[in-house]
Amino acid sequence: MVAQKKGGGARVSEDAEEQSRQRLQAILLADSFATKFRPVTLERPKVLLPIVNVPMIDYTLAWLESAGIEEVFVFCCAHSMQVIEYLENSEWYSHPNLVVRTIESHKSISAGDALRYMYEQQTETSQILGDFVLVSGDTVSNMPLADLIQEHRERKKKDEKAIMTMVIKKSKSSPLTHQSRLGTDQLFIAVDPLTKQLLHYEEDKIDLAKGSVCLEKSLLDGNPSVLLFNDMQDCYIDICSPEVLSLFEDNFDYQHLRRHFVKGVLVDDIMGYKIFTHEIHSSYGARIDNFRSYDTVSKDIIQRWTYPYVPDINFSGNRPLKLGRQGTYRACDAVQSRSADVGASTVIGYGTKIGNGDIILNSVIGNGCSIGSNVVIEGSYIWNNVTIEDGCEIRNAIVCDGVKIRAGAVLQPGVVLSFNVVVGRDFVVPAYSKVSLLQQPTTEDSDEELEYAESSSGAADHLSGVNLQMESKASELGPDGAGYIWEVCEGAHDEEWKHSVASIPKDKLAEITQAIDDDDTEDESVLPPSGELKSDADSINTDVNDPNDDYYYFEKEVEGTFLRAIDENIKVDLVTLEINSLRLSFNMESADCAGAVFYSMMKQAVDTPHNSASELYRNASSIMGKWKELLGFYVKKIDEQIEVIMKFEEMCQESPKELGPVFTQILHFLYEKDVLQEDAILRWAEEKAGADEADKVYLKQCEKFIQWLKEASEEEDEDDEEEDS
Amino acid sequence: MPDVQSMVVEFVNKLRKRKIEGSQATAKYTVELLRSVISQHRVPHANQAAALIDAVKAVGEQLVAANPVELAVGNVVRRVLHIIREEDLSLTTAAMAGLDLLDASDDDDEDNCKGIGYPAMSAAVVAAARSTLRPPSLQTLLEGTPESATVPYTSSSGADSESKTADKSSITRKLKHDVIEGVNQLIHEIAGCHEQIAEQAIEHIHQNEVILTLGSSRTVLEFLCAAKEKKRSFRVFVAEGAPRYQGHLLAKELVARGLQTTVITDSAVFAMISRVNMVIIGAHAVMANGGVIGPVGVNMAALAAQKHAVPFVVLAGSHKLCPLYPHNPEVLLNELRSPSELLDFGEFSDCLDFGAGSGSPLLQVVNPTFDYVPPNLVSLFITDTGGHNPSYMYRLIADYYSADDLVM
């Protein structure tokens, strides 16, 4: 007996039995809310696109059914009529164990909208009773769900705030392109190793050049240990509690499940809600997000990682193919010429004819295709009822239903031919081009744009209209062809190879390797900055290293503090307190403080408008006179005083025209104000005596002053001696 | 009727999703399903047997198509069909024998039976027809004379007890009744095949012997335990049966029952075989030529056994006897399971990255479930009816199946 729908009253009782008897529900988003599969998705919803000759949604539903889900809400948006029609004609509507309900909404343009719509519906009908599985209709998986849902429920019982469990799977990303197998960007996640709580989720903002990821410090405060992964793949399978729906309702700006919702929960710490992760090991789980993942998942299916959802098993009303040696799947009525060479990992559908001398490798060929003689098909996906005439060459392409490829045409890697396109005789379709009978929409608002053309009937009219137009108009695909070659939207062109069905070309890989090598050599000389841009002056310095880098920021901070002190007239002891705390946080010596404080003062003096050197001197002396105590606080020791002089000299070297003339004067001033002792100045002079000529400019400038100091001290010494004796 | 239909759909689903495993479980489920199909099928007045056969065949085809590798399903369907044919035949002969007797006693009924269309025939002729229909097996040859004598006797007495007017309907009801009776017997037989086979254990396992087995089989477990219960002391080597490691489970069970058990890797089979007195394995299916479909690795064990002249014994319940001949069994009668049983996807995911590199997968993983052992490597089959030579299998199969059902 299937549990009857429970009313609102039943929901109140929370006892364990009630929970376990609750029917397992899932929300399936039959729309990707993205445009990555364009132009194909203009004519057919993504979930109905065949992957290894079976529509994607069948994989998802078959998996949900066998995982024990009893009720699925299929949320249809783009081309909803097509999805509903397909489901009505499929065996899913009459399935004994699985109730499939469709929900239609044309207004939703994102996953967030869809869930908000569900929530609104939910308040009226209360269809979602408890925890549910949230997947998108392009998920291929064979993982068991019942245990995971149980685990989620138990966790929820213990901790009210655990609202979501996210499924992850280990999958290394390419070290070169920082791209996962599925063509998505490398994912960084931080997980608490004990509780499996998700602490950090970083998908798209990783700076690959630096290879670093920023974690919040608070993350380490709350957790004794954090596991950081960069080899995990997000399966986009989530077990959610009903709170998730209401969260979406509350935060109406959430659009994307990961970018907004997960980040929102993690970063903004909404009501202390927590997300947990579950790693699957032996089961498979992947989402078809772009053409690259279409290719990867197809190959995984052919290699049987998705068992039992493989072509030779009739898992959802598909006609099973026969598995032969070398992983070739062949329909029993496919006709193949004796001279044709059908290589490993190839799928050939029902009613397909393969002509003489064809070479077919690593490809999937749909039902009812007819392939002429001497055709080469490699790594491509040919859908149903495609006609390929003699001598064509097709490499790493996707060819949709009803396409005609006339004799001698060549499809270069990465080509996507949408429905019913005709490629003219001997025409060469350039690499990565996307061809459709529909013209490219001119207004490309954003990548969140919805993929649908009003209603299905409207789309059909539109289509036929275009067809007529095609006949009259000269085609972009040769004289006897039909179809528009879509222009790649600007900016995306460089990225095209990343998400294409074609594997990354050798030269691109070489380019990336080269770039990385270059980076490495650079790295040897200059360590990458750990934050904002550096000033030019610093990068000229060849021996920049980490402490210096820190010092630079420290100096900036001190300067800021000092400016604030001037503006707001803060007391000296408060300023010292603040600078001291800065010193501690940057882990600096007190000598560094002295240098930095002096630097800030001089900077202030230079920045105050002045016309001549004497005016500058007056500025400087007034500031230093005013903040003598502050400076005095830091320049107590000889070392610190020397540091100040060095700093001053450095500043003078940087802007010799301004500060050069006043060097001696300010030095003298500092001496007079008892900030600098004569010992320090003399020691500095001694140190500098052995330096290069270029470095001695300022030493020479104040030669007289030093001479005078020396004499004075000698005199003093003599006096002392005299006194002593 | 809808009830049966939903049961069929559910079972088909389970078979498709590979959720039901093991030939005994499948066989049991299949035969129980077919019993309810038969019991709920409304039999027309004319040609009941054909109607039943059609009904069973229709369901059977669905089941076989759902998982063609699970041969036990097809076997059981054929067995049930065979039972229907047998019962039909015995009823017909009985009816004819009864009519014949009636003919002698009462001539009035002659028009009646002519209208029905049964030509008057002597009981001996019918019996002869019956024995020709079934190819002469060793058993029938040996038991031939008493059978032909008993059949008319029992059936005529049955016919006698029934009234003449209710003749037709009683035949209908009786056919269904008899078929269900036969199917029940089959259920009983499938459920009891372990005990039947285990009973013979004492004749095959001797004191202080070393037995090697591979993978896990309930039949083998019962067989070994039966010998143990009869106070035979012997050792068992269990090859673990990678990649599913069902040998580990078997070893656990054996130890729980107090048997001396040694677990070895599959690759150590050849090294250990010289110490082994007998190899005993459980079959997934036995083909008509005497070849065996068993868990992967069995062929290797059989070759090792042959090399060292160790007897290779296969245990198989009668529901595992398949009337088909294997053509290309390594591929066509095999099931390739998920590579995740061999490799951890995460560890090897960089080898499976199609985006970088040539685009074709350099790493292929093949994980077959079954192995085919050619008949010349098998020393003995032990079924619930006793021990048999591989070359005798086709005769045994002829006893269980009608030639008409071989191709469904």
PDB file of N, CA and C in Angstrom, chain A residues 218-264:
ATOM      1  N   SER A 218      37.130  33.076  10.628  1.00  0.00           N
ATOM      2  CA  SER A 218      36.156  32.591  11.603  1.00  0.00           C
ATOM      3  C   SER A 218      35.881  31.106  11.398  1.00  0.00           C
ATOM      4  N   LEU A 219      36.145  30.664  10.160  1.00  0.00           N
ATOM      5  CA  LEU A 219      35.916  29.266   9.838  1.00  0.00           C
ATOM      6  C   LEU A 219      36.780  28.377  10.703  1.00  0.00           C
ATOM      7  N   LEU A 220      37.998  28.836  10.927  1.00  0.00           N
ATOM      8  CA  LEU A 220      38.926  28.038  11.720  1.00  0.00           C
ATOM      9  C   LEU A 220      38.654  28.186  13.213  1.00  0.00           C
ATOM     10  N   ASP A 221      38.010  29.273  13.579  1.00  0.00           N
ATOM     11  CA  ASP A 221      37.724  29.473  14.994  1.00  0.00           C
ATOM     12  C   ASP A 221      36.735  28.441  15.503  1.00  0.00           C
ATOM     13  N   GLY A 222      35.679  28.275  14.719  1.00  0.00           N
ATOM     14  CA  GLY A 222      34.597  27.430  15.198  1.00  0.00           C
ATOM     15  C   GLY A 222      34.880  25.942  15.069  1.00  0.00           C
ATOM     16  N   ASN A 223      35.822  25.580  14.199  1.00  0.00           N
ATOM     17  CA  ASN A 223      36.020  24.167  13.934  1.00  0.00           C
ATOM     18  C   ASN A 223      37.462  23.774  14.227  1.00  0.00           C
ATOM     19  N   PRO A 224      37.638  22.708  14.959  1.00  0.00           N
ATOM     20  CA  PRO A 224      39.004  22.291  15.277  1.00  0.00           C
ATOM     21  C   PRO A 224      39.772  21.873  14.031  1.00  0.00           C
ATOM     22  N   SER A 225      39.095  21.302  13.081  1.00  0.00           N
ATOM     23  CA  SER A 225      39.802  20.929  11.861  1.00  0.00           C
ATOM     24  C   SER A 225      38.874  21.109  10.668  1.00  0.00           C
ATOM     25  N   VAL A 226      39.467  21.423   9.560  1.00  0.00           N
ATOM     26  CA  VAL A 226      38.705  21.667   8.342  1.00  0.00           C
ATOM     27  C   VAL A 226      39.372  20.893   7.223  1.00  0.00           C
ATOM     28  N   LEU A 227      38.575  20.157   6.488  1.00  0.00           N
ATOM     29  CA  LEU A 227      39.105  19.448   5.320  1.00  0.00           C
ATOM     30  C   LEU A 227      38.831  20.297   4.091  1.00  0.00           C
ATOM     31  N   LEU A 228      39.860  20.523   3.334  1.00  0.00           N
ATOM     32  CA  LEU A 228      39.690  21.344   2.143  1.00  0.00           C
ATOM     33  C   LEU A 228      39.896  20.456   0.924  1.00  0.00           C
ATOM     34  N   PHE A 229      38.922  20.430   0.045  1.00  0.00           N
ATOM     35  CA  PHE A 229      39.019  19.589  -1.145  1.00  0.00           C
ATOM     36  C   PHE A 229      39.102  20.453  -2.396  1.00  0.00           C
ATOM     37  N   ASN A 230      39.926  20.016  -3.307  1.00  0.00           N
ATOM     38  CA  ASN A 230      39.820  20.619  -4.637  1.00  0.00           C
ATOM     39  C   ASN A 230      39.572  19.556  -5.683  1.00  0.00           C
ATOM     40  N   ASP A 231      39.337  18.314  -5.229  1.00  0.00           N
ATOM     41  CA  ASP A 231      39.108  17.241  -6.195  1.00  0.00           C
ATOM     42  C   ASP A 231      37.712  16.665  -6.028  1.00  0.00           C
ATOM     43  N   MET A 232      36.778  17.492  -5.624  1.00  0.00           N
ATOM     44  CA  MET A 232      35.412  17.014  -5.477  1.00  0.00           C
ATOM     45  C   MET A 232      34.558  17.577  -6.606  1.00  0.00           C
ATOM     46  N   GLN A 233      33.563  16.790  -6.930  1.00  0.00           N
ATOM     47  CA  GLN A 233      32.654  17.226  -7.973  1.00  0.00           C
ATOM     48  C   GLN A 233      31.282  17.320  -7.323  1.00  0.00           C
ATOM     49  N   ASP A 234      30.609  18.391  -7.593  1.00  0.00           N
ATOM     50  CA  ASP A 234      29.270  18.568  -7.058  1.00  0.00           C
ATOM     51  C   ASP A 234      28.304  17.814  -7.966  1.00  0.00           C
ATOM     52  N   CYS A 235      27.566  16.878  -7.394  1.00  0.00           N
ATOM     53  CA  CYS A 235      26.661  16.073  -8.229  1.00  0.00           C
ATOM     54  C   CYS A 235      25.325  16.782  -8.468  1.00  0.00           C
ATOM     55  N   TYR A 236      25.099  17.884  -7.798  1.00  0.00           N
ATOM     56  CA  TYR A 236      23.822  18.602  -7.906  1.00  0.00           C
ATOM     57  C   TYR A 236      22.649  17.712  -7.529  1.00  0.00           C
ATOM     58  N   ILE A 237      22.888  16.877  -6.522  1.00  0.00           N
ATOM     59  CA  ILE A 237      21.802  16.084  -5.960  1.00  0.00           C
ATOM     60  C   ILE A 237      21.705  16.540  -4.509  1.00  0.00           C
ATOM     61  N   ASP A 238      20.572  17.091  -4.134  1.00  0.00           N
ATOM     62  CA  ASP A 238      20.448  17.633  -2.790  1.00  0.00           C
ATOM     63  C   ASP A 238      19.246  17.010  -2.090  1.00  0.00           C
ATOM     64  N   ILE A 239      19.448  16.682  -0.840  1.00  0.00           N
ATOM     65  CA  ILE A 239      18.322  16.289  -0.004  1.00  0.00           C
ATOM     66  C   ILE A 239      17.969  17.528   0.805  1.00  0.00           C
ATOM     67  N   CYS A 240      16.765  18.017   0.630  1.00  0.00           N
ATOM     68  CA  CYS A 240      16.402  19.284   1.243  1.00  0.00           C
ATOM     69  C   CYS A 240      15.261  19.079   2.224  1.00  0.00           C
ATOM     70  N   SER A 241      15.266  19.898   3.240  1.00  0.00           N
ATOM     71  CA  SER A 241      14.120  19.967   4.143  1.00  0.00           C
ATOM     72  C   SER A 241      13.204  21.081   3.650  1.00  0.00           C
ATOM     73  N   PRO A 242      11.962  21.077   4.097  1.00  0.00           N
ATOM     74  CA  PRO A 242      11.026  22.089   3.583  1.00  0.00           C
ATOM     75  C   PRO A 242      11.499  23.516   3.835  1.00  0.00           C
ATOM     76  N   GLU A 243      12.366  23.691   4.805  1.00  0.00           N
ATOM     77  CA  GLU A 243      12.872  25.036   5.094  1.00  0.00           C
ATOM     78  C   GLU A 243      13.554  25.656   3.873  1.00  0.00           C
ATOM     79  N   VAL A 244      14.122  24.777   3.035  1.00  0.00           N
ATOM     80  CA  VAL A 244      14.832  25.298   1.871  1.00  0.00           C
ATOM     81  C   VAL A 244      13.883  26.111   1.003  1.00  0.00           C
ATOM     82  N   LEU A 245      12.671  25.579   0.827  1.00  0.00           N
ATOM     83  CA  LEU A 245      11.693  26.288  -0.002  1.00  0.00           C
ATOM     84  C   LEU A 245      11.362  27.643   0.619  1.00  0.00           C
ATOM     85  N   SER A 246      11.174  27.647   1.925  1.00  0.00           N
ATOM     86  CA  SER A 246      10.798  28.920   2.533  1.00  0.00           C
ATOM     87  C   SER A 246      11.966  29.897   2.523  1.00  0.00           C
ATOM     88  N   LEU A 247      13.185  29.351   2.575  1.00  0.00           N
ATOM     89  CA  LEU A 247      14.349  30.228   2.470  1.00  0.00           C
ATOM     90  C   LEU A 247      14.366  30.940   1.130  1.00  0.00           C
ATOM     91  N   PHE A 248      14.036  30.181   0.097  1.00  0.00           N
ATOM     92  CA  PHE A 248      13.989  30.790  -1.221  1.00  0.00           C
ATOM     93  C   PHE A 248      12.903  31.853  -1.272  1.00  0.00           C
ATOM     94  N   GLU A 249      11.808  31.572  -0.596  1.00  0.00           N
ATOM     95  CA  GLU A 249      10.713  32.526  -0.582  1.00  0.00           C
ATOM     96  C   GLU A 249      11.155  33.805   0.142  1.00  0.00           C
ATOM     97  N   ASP A 250      11.871  33.620   1.249  1.00  0.00           N
ATOM     98  CA  ASP A 250      12.290  34.789   2.026  1.00  0.00           C
ATOM     99  C   ASP A 250      13.324  35.622   1.285  1.00  0.00           C
ATOM    100  N   ASN A 251      14.225  34.941   0.620  1.00  0.00           N
ATOM    101  CA  ASN A 251      15.276  35.669  -0.075  1.00  0.00           C
ATOM    102  C   ASN A 251      14.973  35.665  -1.565  1.00  0.00           C
ATOM    103  N   PHE A 252      14.170  36.642  -1.957  1.00  0.00           N
ATOM    104  CA  PHE A 252      13.642  36.594  -3.314  1.00  0.00           C
ATOM    105  C   PHE A 252      14.704  36.840  -4.374  1.00  0.00           C
ATOM    106  N   ASP A 253      15.911  37.240  -3.943  1.00  0.00           N
ATOM    107  CA  ASP A 253      16.941  37.477  -4.946  1.00  0.00           C
ATOM    108  C   ASP A 253      17.774  36.231  -5.207  1.00  0.00           C
ATOM    109  N   TYR A 254      17.510  35.153  -4.495  1.00  0.00           N
ATOM    110  CA  TYR A 254      18.233  33.914  -4.785  1.00  0.00           C
ATOM    111  C   TYR A 254      17.782  33.377  -6.134  1.00  0.00           C
ATOM    112  N   GLN A 255      18.731  33.192  -7.022  1.00  0.00           N
ATOM    113  CA  GLN A 255      18.393  32.624  -8.328  1.00  0.00           C
ATOM    114  C   GLN A 255      19.030  31.262  -8.496  1.00  0.00           C
ATOM    115  N   HIS A 256      20.316  31.247  -8.323  1.00  0.00           N
ATOM    116  CA  HIS A 256      21.080  30.044  -8.603  1.00  0.00           C
ATOM    117  C   HIS A 256      21.180  29.218  -7.326  1.00  0.00           C
ATOM    118  N   LEU A 257      21.082  27.893  -7.501  1.00  0.00           N
ATOM    119  CA  LEU A 257      21.087  27.025  -6.330  1.00  0.00           C
ATOM    120  C   LEU A 257      22.395  27.106  -5.565  1.00  0.00           C
ATOM    121  N   ARG A 258      23.476  27.161  -6.309  1.00  0.00           N
ATOM    122  CA  ARG A 258      24.768  27.145  -5.644  1.00  0.00           C
ATOM    123  C   ARG A 258      25.286  28.560  -5.412  1.00  0.00           C
ATOM    124  N   ARG A 259      25.270  29.327  -6.479  1.00  0.00           N
ATOM    125  CA  ARG A 259      25.907  30.640  -6.415  1.00  0.00           C
ATOM    126  C   ARG A 259      25.210  31.518  -5.381  1.00  0.00           C
ATOM    127  N   HIS A 260      23.899  31.409  -5.306  1.00  0.00           N
ATOM    128  CA  HIS A 260      23.190  32.272  -4.374  1.00  0.00           C
ATOM    129  C   HIS A 260      22.782  31.547  -3.106  1.00  0.00           C
ATOM    130  N   PHE A 261      22.110  30.432  -3.279  1.00  0.00           N
ATOM    131  CA  PHE A 261      21.535  29.784  -2.095  1.00  0.00           C
ATOM    132  C   PHE A 261      22.618  29.243  -1.164  1.00  0.00           C
ATOM    133  N   VAL A 262      23.486  28.388  -1.694  1.00  0.00           N
ATOM    134  CA  VAL A 262      24.499  27.771  -0.837  1.00  0.00           C
ATOM    135  C   VAL A 262      25.425  28.828  -0.263  1.00  0.00           C
ATOM    136  N   LYS A 263      25.842  29.742  -1.123  1.00  0.00           N
ATOM    137  CA  LYS A 263      26.716  30.816  -0.649  1.00  0.00           C
ATOM    138  C   LYS A 263      26.008  31.641   0.401  1.00  0.00           C
ATOM    139  N   GLY A 264      24.742  31.894   0.142  1.00  0.00           N
ATOM    140  CA  GLY A 264      23.970  32.690   1.082  1.00  0.00           C
ATOM    141  C   GLY A 264      23.931  32.050   2.451  1.00  0.00           C
TER     142      GLY A 264
END
